[in-house]
Coordinates of C-alpha atoms in Angstrom, one line a residue:
M20 CA -16.6 26.2 30.7
A21 CA -14.1 29.5 30.4
Q22 CA -16.1 31.9 32.4
K23 CA -16.2 29.3 35.5
K24 CA -12.7 28.7 35.5
Y25 CA -12.2 32.7 35.4
L26 CA -14.7 32.9 38.5
Q27 CA -12.8 29.9 40.0
S28 CA -9.5 31.5 39.5
K29 CA -10.7 34.9 40.9
L30 CA -12.6 33.8 44.2
T31 CA -9.1 31.6 44.5
Q32 CA -7.0 35.1 44.3
F33 CA -9.7 36.5 47.1
L34 CA -9.7 33.7 49.1
R35 CA -5.6 33.4 49.3
E36 CA -5.8 37.6 49.9
D37 CA -8.3 37.4 52.5
K38 CA -6.1 34.2 54.2
I39 CA -9.5 32.7 54.1
Q40 CA -9.2 28.7 54.7
L41 CA -12.8 27.0 53.7
W42 CA -11.4 23.5 55.0
K43 CA -11.5 24.9 59.0
P44 CA -14.7 26.5 60.9
P45 CA -16.4 28.5 60.1
Y46 CA -16.9 27.0 56.8
T47 CA -16.2 23.5 57.7
D48 CA -18.2 21.6 60.9
E49 CA -16.4 19.1 62.9
N50 CA -18.3 16.3 60.5
K51 CA -16.3 18.3 57.3
E52 CA -19.5 20.0 56.5
V53 CA -20.4 23.0 54.8
G54 CA -21.0 25.8 57.6
L55 CA -23.5 28.9 57.7
A56 CA -20.3 31.2 56.9
L57 CA -20.1 29.9 53.8
K58 CA -23.3 31.7 52.6
D59 CA -21.9 35.0 54.0
L60 CA -18.7 34.8 52.7
A61 CA -20.4 33.9 48.7
K62 CA -22.6 37.3 49.0
K63 CA -19.8 39.3 50.1
Y64 CA -17.8 38.0 47.0
S65 CA -20.8 37.7 44.9
D66 CA -21.5 41.3 45.1
K67 CA -17.8 42.4 44.9
L68 CA -18.1 40.6 41.4
E69 CA -21.6 41.3 40.5
C70 CA -22.4 37.5 40.4
C71 CA -25.2 35.0 40.7
E72 CA -24.9 34.8 44.2
N73 CA -25.7 30.9 44.0
E74 CA -23.4 30.3 41.5
V75 CA -20.5 32.1 43.8
E76 CA -21.7 30.1 46.4
K77 CA -21.8 26.4 44.0
I78 CA -18.1 26.9 42.8
M79 CA -16.6 28.2 46.9
E80 CA -18.3 24.4 48.0
E81 CA -16.5 23.1 45.0
I82 CA -13.2 24.9 46.1
R83 CA -14.0 23.6 50.0
C84 CA -14.8 20.0 49.1
K85 CA -11.7 19.6 46.9
A86 CA -9.7 21.0 49.2
I87 CA -11.0 18.5 52.1
E88 CA -10.3 15.8 49.8
R89 CA -6.2 16.9 48.9
G90 CA -5.8 17.2 53.2
T91 CA -7.6 13.5 53.3
G92 CA -5.4 12.6 50.8
N93 CA -2.7 13.7 52.2
E94 CA -3.0 12.2 55.4
H95 CA -3.7 8.8 53.6
Y96 CA -0.8 8.8 51.4
K97 CA 1.7 9.4 54.6
T98 CA -0.1 6.3 56.5
T99 CA -1.1 4.2 53.7
G100 CA 1.6 5.2 50.5
I101 CA -1.4 5.1 48.0
A102 CA -1.4 8.2 46.1
T103 CA -4.0 10.1 44.6
I104 CA -3.6 11.1 41.0
E105 CA -5.9 14.1 39.6
V106 CA -7.6 12.5 35.9
F107 CA -8.4 14.9 33.9
L108 CA -10.8 12.7 31.0
P109 CA -11.6 13.8 27.5
A110 CA -13.4 17.1 26.5
R111 CA -16.1 15.1 24.9
L112 CA -17.0 14.0 28.5
K113 CA -19.1 16.8 29.5
K114 CA -19.9 16.0 33.2
D115 CA -17.0 14.9 35.5
R116 CA -14.1 15.6 33.6
K117 CA -11.9 15.6 37.0
N118 CA -11.9 12.5 39.2
L119 CA -9.7 11.4 41.3
L120 CA -7.7 7.9 41.6
E121 CA -5.4 6.2 44.4
T122 CA -2.8 4.0 43.5
H123 CA 0.9 2.7 44.8
L124 CA 3.3 4.1 42.8
H125 CA 5.4 0.7 42.8
I126 CA 2.7 -0.4 39.8
T127 CA 3.9 0.3 36.0
G128 CA 2.6 2.5 33.6
R129 CA 0.5 -0.5 32.0
E130 CA -1.1 -1.4 35.5
L131 CA -2.3 2.6 35.6
R132 CA -3.4 2.3 32.1
S133 CA -5.4 -0.6 32.9
K134 CA -7.0 1.1 36.1
I135 CA -7.6 4.2 34.4
A136 CA -9.2 2.2 31.6
E137 CA -11.4 0.1 34.0
T138 CA -12.4 2.5 36.0
F139 CA -13.8 5.3 33.5
G140 CA -15.1 3.0 31.0
F141 CA -12.2 2.9 28.1
Q142 CA -10.8 0.3 25.8
E143 CA -6.9 -0.2 27.3
N144 CA -5.3 -0.3 24.1
Y145 CA -7.5 2.8 23.1
I146 CA -5.7 5.6 25.2
K147 CA -2.6 7.1 26.1
I148 CA -1.7 9.0 29.2
V149 CA 0.3 11.8 29.4
I150 CA 1.8 12.9 33.2
N151 CA 4.2 15.9 33.6
K152 CA 4.0 16.8 30.1
K153 CA 5.7 13.7 29.2
Q154 CA 3.6 10.1 27.6
L155 CA 3.3 7.2 30.3
Q156 CA 5.7 4.8 29.6
L157 CA 3.7 0.9 30.2
G158 CA 7.0 -0.6 31.0
E159 CA 8.2 1.3 33.6
T160 CA 7.0 1.7 37.2
L161 CA 5.2 5.0 38.1
K162 CA 8.1 6.0 40.8
E163 CA 10.8 6.2 37.8
Q164 CA 8.8 8.1 36.2
G165 CA 8.6 10.9 38.3
V166 CA 5.4 10.7 39.1
T167 CA 4.4 11.8 42.7
H168 CA 1.4 12.1 45.0
N169 CA -1.3 14.5 43.5
V170 CA -0.1 14.5 40.1
K171 CA -2.4 15.3 37.5
A172 CA -3.1 12.7 34.4
M173 CA -4.4 13.5 31.1
V174 CA -6.1 11.0 29.1
L175 CA -5.9 10.9 25.2
E176 CA -8.1 9.4 22.6
L177 CA -7.0 7.9 19.8
K178 CA -9.7 8.6 17.7
Q179 CA -13.0 10.2 18.4
S180 CA -15.9 9.4 17.1
E181 CA -19.4 9.7 18.2
E182 CA -20.2 5.9 18.6
D183 CA -17.9 5.3 21.4
V184 CA -21.0 5.3 23.5
R185 CA -22.3 2.6 22.1
K186 CA -20.8 -1.0 24.2
N187 CA -21.8 -4.1 21.5
F188 CA -18.7 -6.6 20.8
Q189 CA -18.8 -4.9 17.3
V190 CA -18.0 -1.2 17.8
E191 CA -15.5 -2.2 20.7
E192 CA -13.7 -4.7 18.2
E193 CA -13.6 -1.8 15.5
K194 CA -12.3 1.0 18.5
Q195 CA -9.4 -1.7 19.2
N196 CA -8.3 -2.3 15.9
E197 CA -8.4 1.4 15.4
A198 CA -6.3 1.8 18.6
K199 CA -3.8 -1.0 17.6
L200 CA -3.5 0.9 13.8
E201 CA -2.8 4.1 15.1
E202 CA -0.1 2.6 17.9
K203 CA 1.9 1.1 14.8
R204 CA 1.4 4.4 13.5
I205 CA 3.2 6.4 15.6
Q206 CA 5.7 3.3 16.0
R207 CA 6.6 4.0 12.2
T208 CA 6.7 7.7 12.8
K209 CA 9.5 7.2 15.2
R210 CA 11.5 5.0 12.9
G211 CA 11.1 6.8 9.8
L212 CA 12.1 10.1 11.6
E213 CA 15.5 7.9 12.7
I214 CA 15.9 6.6 9.6
L215 CA 15.9 10.2 7.9
A216 CA 17.9 11.9 10.7
E217 CA 20.8 9.2 10.5
R218 CA 20.9 9.2 6.2
A219 CA 21.4 13.1 6.5
E220 CA 24.9 12.9 6.9
M221 CA 25.4 10.0 5.1
V222 CA 23.2 10.1 1.5
V223 CA 25.2 9.2 -1.6
D224 CA 22.7 10.6 -3.9
P225 CA 19.9 13.0 -2.8
E226 CA 18.2 12.9 -5.6
A227 CA 17.5 8.8 -5.1
T228 CA 17.7 9.1 -1.0
P229 CA 15.1 11.3 0.5
Y230 CA 16.8 12.4 3.9
L231 CA 16.4 15.3 6.3
D232 CA 17.9 18.1 6.3
I233 CA 18.3 21.3 8.5
A234 CA 18.3 24.8 6.8
N235 CA 18.4 28.5 7.9
Q236 CA 15.4 31.4 7.3
T237 CA 17.0 31.7 3.6
G238 CA 16.6 28.2 2.9
R239 CA 20.5 27.4 3.0
S240 CA 21.5 24.2 4.8
I241 CA 23.3 24.8 7.9
R242 CA 26.2 23.1 9.5
I243 CA 24.9 21.4 13.1
P244 CA 27.4 19.6 15.4
P245 CA 27.4 16.0 15.1
S246 CA 26.8 15.7 18.6
E247 CA 23.6 17.6 18.3
R248 CA 22.4 17.3 14.6
K249 CA 20.1 14.2 15.0
A250 CA 18.1 15.0 18.5
L251 CA 17.9 18.5 16.1
M252 CA 16.3 16.1 13.2
L253 CA 14.3 14.2 15.6
A254 CA 13.0 17.3 17.1
M255 CA 12.2 18.8 14.1
G256 CA 10.8 15.8 12.0
Y257 CA 8.2 15.0 15.5
H258 CA 7.4 18.8 15.1
E259 CA 6.5 18.6 11.6
K260 CA 4.5 15.2 12.4
G261 CA 2.9 16.5 15.4
R262 CA 1.3 20.1 12.8
A263 CA 0.4 18.0 10.1
F264 CA -1.8 16.2 13.1
L265 CA -2.9 19.6 14.8
K266 CA -4.0 20.5 10.6
R267 CA -5.9 18.1 10.4
K268 CA -7.5 18.9 14.1
E269 CA -6.4 15.3 15.3
Y270 CA -5.1 17.0 18.6
G271 CA -4.9 13.7 21.0
I272 CA -2.5 12.0 18.7
A273 CA -0.4 15.6 17.5
L274 CA 0.2 16.0 21.8
P275 CA 2.6 12.7 21.8
C276 CA 4.5 14.0 18.6
L277 CA 4.6 17.3 20.3
L278 CA 6.3 16.5 23.4
D279 CA 8.6 13.9 22.0
A280 CA 10.1 16.8 19.7
D281 CA 10.2 19.2 22.8
K282 CA 12.1 16.0 24.5
Y283 CA 14.6 16.0 21.8
F284 CA 15.0 19.9 21.7
C285 CA 16.0 19.8 25.2
E286 CA 19.0 17.6 24.2
C287 CA 20.2 20.6 22.3
C288 CA 22.4 23.2 24.1
R289 CA 20.5 26.7 24.0
E290 CA 22.7 29.2 22.2
L291 CA 21.6 26.5 18.9
L292 CA 17.6 27.0 20.2
D293 CA 18.3 30.7 20.4
T294 CA 19.0 30.9 16.6
V295 CA 16.1 29.3 15.1
D296 CA 12.5 29.9 15.6
N297 CA 11.5 26.1 15.9
Y298 CA 11.7 26.0 19.5
A299 CA 9.2 28.3 20.1
V300 CA 7.0 27.9 17.4
L301 CA 6.6 24.3 19.6
Q302 CA 6.1 26.0 23.0
L303 CA 3.2 28.0 21.1
D304 CA 2.1 24.6 19.4
I305 CA 1.7 22.7 23.1
V306 CA 0.3 25.3 24.7
W307 CA -2.4 25.3 21.6
C308 CA -3.2 21.4 21.6
Y309 CA -3.3 21.6 25.3
F310 CA -6.3 24.4 25.2
R311 CA -8.2 22.2 21.9
L312 CA -7.8 19.5 24.0
G313 CA -10.0 21.7 26.5
Q314 CA -7.0 20.5 28.8
L315 CA -5.1 23.7 29.7
E316 CA -5.0 23.2 33.9
C317 CA -3.0 20.1 32.9
L318 CA -0.5 22.1 31.7
D319 CA 1.0 23.7 34.7
D320 CA 4.3 25.6 33.6
A321 CA 1.6 27.0 30.0
D322 CA 3.1 30.3 31.9
K323 CA 6.4 29.4 31.5
K324 CA 6.7 28.1 27.7
L325 CA 4.9 31.0 26.7
K326 CA 7.3 33.5 27.9
V327 CA 10.0 31.1 26.2
A328 CA 8.5 31.2 23.0
Q329 CA 8.3 35.3 23.3
E330 CA 12.3 35.2 24.5
C331 CA 13.3 32.9 21.8
F332 CA 11.3 35.5 19.3
R333 CA 13.1 38.0 20.5
K334 CA 16.7 36.2 20.1
C335 CA 15.6 34.9 17.0
Y336 CA 14.2 38.0 14.9
G337 CA 16.2 40.7 17.0
E338 CA 14.3 43.7 18.7
N339 CA 11.3 44.9 17.1
H340 CA 12.1 42.4 14.7
Q341 CA 15.1 44.1 13.1
R342 CA 17.0 40.7 12.3
L343 CA 14.5 39.2 11.1
V344 CA 13.9 42.1 8.6
H345 CA 17.2 42.5 7.8
I346 CA 17.2 39.0 6.3
K347 CA 13.8 38.7 5.1
G348 CA 13.1 42.1 4.1
N349 CA 9.5 42.0 5.7
C350 CA 8.6 40.7 9.0
G351 CA 5.0 40.5 7.9
K352 CA 4.2 36.3 7.8
E353 CA 5.9 36.0 11.5
K354 CA 3.6 38.1 12.6
V355 CA 1.0 34.9 12.5
L356 CA 3.4 33.6 15.3
F357 CA 2.6 36.4 17.6
L358 CA -0.9 36.9 17.1
R359 CA -1.3 33.2 18.3
L360 CA 1.1 34.2 21.1
Y361 CA -0.8 37.3 22.2
L362 CA -3.8 34.9 22.1
L363 CA -2.6 32.4 24.1
Q364 CA -1.5 34.7 26.8
G365 CA -4.7 36.1 26.6
I366 CA -6.3 32.9 27.3
R367 CA -4.2 32.1 29.8
N368 CA -4.3 35.0 31.9
Y369 CA -8.3 35.0 31.6
H370 CA -8.7 31.5 33.3
S371 CA -6.2 32.2 36.2
G372 CA -8.8 35.2 37.0
N373 CA -6.0 38.3 35.7
G374 CA -9.0 40.2 33.8
E375 CA -7.4 43.2 32.5
E376 CA -3.8 41.2 31.6
A377 CA -6.4 38.7 29.4
Y378 CA -7.8 41.8 27.9
E379 CA -4.4 43.4 26.9
Y380 CA -3.4 40.4 25.3
L381 CA -6.3 39.7 23.8
N382 CA -6.9 43.2 22.7
K383 CA -3.2 42.9 20.9
A384 CA -4.4 39.8 19.1
C385 CA -7.2 41.1 17.8
Q386 CA -5.1 44.6 16.7
L387 CA -2.9 42.0 14.6
F388 CA -5.8 39.7 13.1
K389 CA -7.3 42.8 12.0
E390 CA -3.3 43.8 10.2
L391 CA -3.3 40.5 8.7
Y392 CA -7.0 39.4 7.4
I393 CA -6.3 38.7 3.9
D394 CA -9.5 39.8 1.2
P395 CA -10.2 36.3 -0.2
S396 CA -10.6 38.6 -3.5
K397 CA -6.9 39.2 -3.5
V398 CA -5.9 35.3 -3.0
H399 CA -8.2 34.6 -5.6
N400 CA -6.1 37.5 -8.2
L401 CA -2.8 35.8 -7.2
M402 CA -4.3 32.5 -8.0
Q403 CA -5.2 33.3 -11.3
L404 CA -1.4 34.4 -12.1
G405 CA -0.3 30.7 -11.3
F406 CA 0.0 31.3 -7.8
S407 CA -0.9 28.4 -4.9
A408 CA -2.9 29.3 -2.0
Q409 CA -0.8 29.3 0.2
E410 CA 2.0 31.3 -1.4
A411 CA -0.8 34.2 -1.8
R412 CA -1.4 34.6 1.6
L413 CA 2.1 34.3 2.6
G414 CA 3.0 37.2 0.1
L415 CA 0.2 39.3 0.9
R416 CA 1.0 39.4 4.5
A417 CA 4.7 39.7 3.4
C418 CA 3.9 42.9 1.6
D419 CA 0.7 44.2 3.6
G420 CA -2.0 43.2 1.1
N421 CA -0.7 44.9 -2.0
V422 CA -1.3 42.2 -4.7
D423 CA 1.2 43.5 -7.2
H424 CA 4.3 43.6 -4.1
A425 CA 3.1 40.1 -3.4
A426 CA 3.2 38.7 -6.7
V427 CA 6.7 40.3 -7.5
H428 CA 7.8 38.7 -3.5
I429 CA 6.7 35.0 -4.7
T430 CA 8.2 35.4 -7.9
N431 CA 11.8 36.4 -6.9
R432 CA 11.3 34.0 -4.0
R433 CA 10.5 31.2 -6.1
E434 CA 13.9 32.0 -8.2
E435 CA 15.5 32.7 -4.5
L436 CA 14.7 29.1 -4.2
D437 CA 15.4 27.7 -7.2
Q438 CA 19.2 29.2 -6.9
I439 CA 19.9 28.0 -4.1
K440 CA 18.5 24.3 -4.6
K441 CA 20.9 24.6 -7.7
E442 CA 24.0 25.8 -5.4
E443 CA 22.9 22.7 -3.0
R444 CA 22.7 20.2 -5.6
E445 CA 26.1 20.9 -6.8
K446 CA 27.5 20.8 -3.5
K447 CA 25.7 17.1 -3.2
R448 CA 27.5 16.4 -6.7
R449 CA 30.8 17.3 -5.6
R450 CA 30.2 15.3 -2.7
L451 CA 29.4 12.6 -4.7
E452 CA 32.6 13.2 -7.1
N453 CA 34.9 12.8 -4.0
I454 CA 33.1 9.5 -2.6
N455 CA 33.6 7.8 -5.6
H456 CA 37.2 9.0 -5.8
L457 CA 37.6 7.5 -2.5
K458 CA 36.3 4.5 -3.6
G459 CA 38.0 4.5 -6.3
M460 CA 41.4 3.6 -4.2
G461 CA 39.7 0.9 -2.4
Y462 CA 37.9 2.6 0.5
S463 CA 34.6 1.6 1.0
T464 CA 31.7 3.9 0.8
R465 CA 31.2 4.7 4.5
A466 CA 34.6 4.7 5.3
A467 CA 34.8 7.3 2.4
K468 CA 31.2 9.6 3.3
Q469 CA 33.2 9.6 7.4
A470 CA 36.5 10.4 6.3
L471 CA 35.3 13.2 4.2
H472 CA 33.1 14.6 7.0
Q473 CA 35.6 14.8 9.4
A474 CA 37.3 16.8 7.0
G475 CA 34.8 19.1 5.7
G476 CA 34.1 17.9 2.2
N477 CA 37.9 18.7 2.0
L478 CA 39.2 15.5 -0.3
E479 CA 42.6 16.1 0.3
E480 CA 42.7 16.7 3.9
A481 CA 40.1 13.7 3.7
Q482 CA 43.0 11.2 2.2
K483 CA 45.0 12.3 4.8
I484 CA 42.8 11.1 7.3
L485 CA 42.4 8.2 5.5
L486 CA 45.7 7.5 5.5
R487 CA 46.5 8.7 9.4
N488 CA 43.6 6.0 10.0
P489 CA 43.7 2.9 8.1
Q490 CA 41.6 1.2 10.5
M491 CA 38.8 3.2 9.1
W492 CA 38.8 0.7 6.1
W493 CA 36.9 -2.0 7.9
L494 CA 34.0 0.8 7.7
N495 CA 32.0 -1.5 5.0
D496 CA 29.1 -1.2 3.5
S497 CA 28.0 -4.7 3.7
A498 CA 26.8 -6.9 6.8
P499 CA 28.7 -6.9 9.9
E500 CA 29.2 -10.6 9.5
S501 CA 30.7 -10.3 6.1
N502 CA 33.4 -8.3 7.2
N503 CA 35.4 -10.8 9.0
R504 CA 35.2 -13.3 5.5
Q505 CA 38.6 -12.9 4.8
Q506 CA 41.1 -15.3 2.2
S507 CA 44.6 -16.2 2.1
P508 CA 46.4 -13.7 -0.2
S509 CA 47.5 -14.6 -3.5
R510 CA 50.9 -15.1 -3.9
E511 CA 51.1 -12.9 -6.9
N512 CA 50.0 -10.2 -4.8
I513 CA 52.7 -11.2 -1.9
D514 CA 55.5 -11.0 -4.4
Q515 CA 54.1 -7.9 -6.0
L516 CA 54.7 -5.9 -2.5
V517 CA 58.0 -7.7 -1.5
Y518 CA 59.4 -6.5 -4.8
M519 CA 58.4 -3.0 -3.7
G520 CA 60.9 -3.4 -1.0
F521 CA 58.1 -4.7 1.6
D522 CA 58.6 -7.5 4.1
A523 CA 57.2 -10.4 3.0
V524 CA 55.9 -11.4 6.5
A525 CA 54.1 -7.4 6.7
A526 CA 53.3 -7.7 2.6
K527 CA 50.9 -10.8 3.8
A528 CA 49.8 -9.4 6.8
A529 CA 48.6 -5.8 5.3
L530 CA 47.0 -8.0 2.2
R531 CA 45.1 -9.9 4.5
V532 CA 43.3 -7.1 6.2
F533 CA 42.9 -5.3 3.3
R534 CA 41.4 -8.3 1.5
G535 CA 43.4 -8.8 -1.6
N536 CA 44.0 -4.9 -2.1
V537 CA 47.5 -3.8 -3.1
Q538 CA 47.0 -0.4 -3.7
L539 CA 45.7 0.2 0.2
A540 CA 48.2 -2.5 1.6
A541 CA 50.7 -0.5 0.1
Q542 CA 49.6 3.0 0.9
T543 CA 49.1 1.4 4.6
L544 CA 52.8 0.2 4.6
V545 CA 54.8 3.4 3.4
H546 CA 52.8 5.5 5.7
N547 CA 53.9 3.6 8.5
G548 CA 57.7 2.5 7.8
G549 CA 57.3 -1.1 6.4
R550 CA 55.1 -2.4 9.2
L551 CA 51.2 -2.2 9.8
P552 CA 49.9 -0.5 13.1
P553 CA 49.4 -2.6 16.3
D554 CA 45.7 -2.3 15.8
L555 CA 45.5 -3.7 12.6
Q556 CA 47.9 -6.5 13.4
L557 CA 45.4 -7.4 15.8
S558 CA 43.0 -7.6 12.8
A559 CA 45.0 -9.8 10.7
E560 CA 45.4 -12.2 13.4
D561 CA 41.5 -12.4 14.1
S562 CA 41.3 -12.5 10.6
S563 CA 43.6 -15.8 10.2
S564 CA 41.2 -17.6 12.1
T565 CA 38.1 -16.7 10.8
P566 CA 36.1 -20.1 10.3
S567 CA 34.9 -20.4 6.2
T568 CA 31.3 -19.8 5.8
S569 CA 28.7 -22.3 6.1
P570 CA 25.6 -22.4 4.1
S571 CA 23.8 -21.0 7.2
D572 CA 25.6 -17.7 7.1
S573 CA 23.4 -17.0 4.2
A574 CA 20.1 -17.2 5.6
G575 CA 17.5 -14.3 6.3
T576 CA 17.6 -12.8 3.3
S577 CA 13.9 -12.1 2.7
S578 CA 13.4 -11.0 6.2
A579 CA 16.2 -8.2 5.4
S580 CA 14.0 -7.6 2.1
T581 CA 10.8 -7.4 4.6
D582 CA 12.5 -4.8 7.1
E583 CA 13.9 -2.7 3.8
D584 CA 10.0 -2.5 2.7
M585 CA 8.9 -1.7 6.0
E586 CA 11.5 0.9 6.6
T587 CA 10.7 2.3 3.1
E588 CA 6.9 2.9 4.3
A589 CA 7.9 4.4 7.5
V590 CA 9.9 6.9 5.7
N591 CA 7.5 7.5 3.2
E592 CA 4.5 8.0 5.7
I593 CA 6.8 11.1 7.3
L594 CA 7.5 12.3 4.0
E595 CA 3.4 12.7 3.1
D596 CA 3.6 15.2 6.5
I597 CA 6.8 17.1 5.6
P598 CA 5.5 20.1 3.9
E599 CA 6.8 21.6 0.7
H600 CA 7.2 25.0 1.2
E601 CA 9.6 26.1 3.7
E602 CA 7.2 29.0 5.4
D603 CA 4.4 26.5 6.0
Y604 CA 4.5 27.1 9.4
L605 CA 3.8 30.6 8.7
D606 CA 0.9 30.0 6.5
S607 CA -2.6 30.1 8.5
T608 CA -6.0 31.4 7.2
L609 CA -6.6 32.6 10.7
E610 CA -10.4 31.0 11.0
D611 CA -10.0 29.7 14.1
E612 CA -8.3 32.3 16.2
E613 CA -11.2 34.4 14.6
I614 CA -13.3 32.8 16.4
I615 CA -11.6 32.5 19.7
I616 CA -10.5 36.4 20.2
A617 CA -14.3 37.1 19.7
E618 CA -15.1 34.7 21.7
Y619 CA -12.6 35.8 25.2
L620 CA -12.6 39.2 24.0
S621 CA -16.9 39.1 25.0
Y622 CA -15.9 37.0 28.3
V623 CA -14.0 40.2 29.5
E624 CA -15.9 43.0 28.0
N625 CA -18.9 41.3 30.6
I626 CA -16.3 41.7 33.2
K627 CA -15.3 45.0 32.5
S628 CA -19.2 46.1 32.3
A629 CA -19.8 44.5 35.8
A630 CA -16.7 46.2 37.0
K631 CA -18.0 50.0 36.1
K632 CA -21.3 49.0 37.4
N633 CA -19.4 48.2 40.6

């Protein structure tokens, strides 16, 4: 298959260079049948490529037919408005993987999915469609999603099975159930990531409440602008989920997660993406996923993604990895990323018919593989010392394969991470103390956390923020409907404020706003010259007209409990796929890469041999 793609690309290059249009005479007659001149042209090009003439003629006929189909489709679209979509089917369908499908663009994504399922024999709920590197949205029209004439659509199966060819009822029912489970799994992934991202800034007890955090290359937490933090959290979370599926070789499920990650990364500013290597790694993972699905030609901007990854690595790691060496002391582990980059660049060039460039990149990948290859006995020796296989591989690559140095490196890294964790725990402990201090003053947990966040963790500044913004007191921890349930202030509390020198009307209004909290009422009146701020005066008026609670207000407790259980399940499912080791993305056995490097090098070696004979 790869060799055929190379030959197609090479012949397309020759046709372009020679300005030959196969859909016109003398290569195509008036009945759109093949002309005799095609055979002569195939002989010329087969001699040039040192290839079988019949094979070249067959591929050129495919190119000719496709050009005619495209031209006919263009005319049809102009006159009828019916677009042609090129549908790429899963790799397990060995023949006719590329097919044309005609459709109006005003139909919904769901209707297109039904049409594809019916036309090509899939269960409708068993497939996902990817167009323009995005999942097809079922509820929106094709036009709304930017789908155009001659676009490429890739079909992903949620689960691959050897039983797919069987069409009896029992198998189809099982497949449908699997698909529904996978769809629910994807929805839980989305919800779980959103919960963890929202918790990041507002978590009170990090030991009891799981949340996502962002760390730099040394493992320390870094502050991100709130406007971008959630998008970055979701991007990194989806990326980790996608990588978990990649490890299990579930490429069809991994790709939607990776594309979602790409969408959220694009919401972050360029400067932020240049400071972390996550975005570059994601670009590699997306291209790798398309390649493993056998659908690399569906990714029109694969070259662009690889260039973005390379440039991002340069900015993040520095020229010749200088910045990386300065931070970490070595760059051995990160070379794994460059091996995959060179490998994908080699594959992409080969598929584009660029034999020399392909050989150059594949040779660089091969040299890096030899450098990064690890003797299994060395991994075993380190595991005997109590280190994991992952720690052993990462340590050996960081120390150029020296077992003794690797042992010291791993031990030092463990101690360094333990120290960082202690410091981070201490920061969280101080934050919790500050929250409790503000809660002791009468503020809600939510108000305390928000004020501390705005104050950068400074307790005194947080107190000033709360005094300047008494309406923050309304950021309550309880359900929204319970926030408005006010009681008339007691005479004792009113008298207490009057005794302090405040007007009785203002005292009553302040106590009504702060639900009887004398301390907060007094602080607010002092800060505002004995009066309530205008916005709080409106709150006091609203609260005085709030109806009393009816028995039905307390309904829904059981459903809330069910929602909480579902959220816990969604979060736990995410946490299962978050790797414990912070450098998990740098760990690879390189077994797949070794096989693919050898395979593609054999292809380009055959080209070089043919060129020498020629």
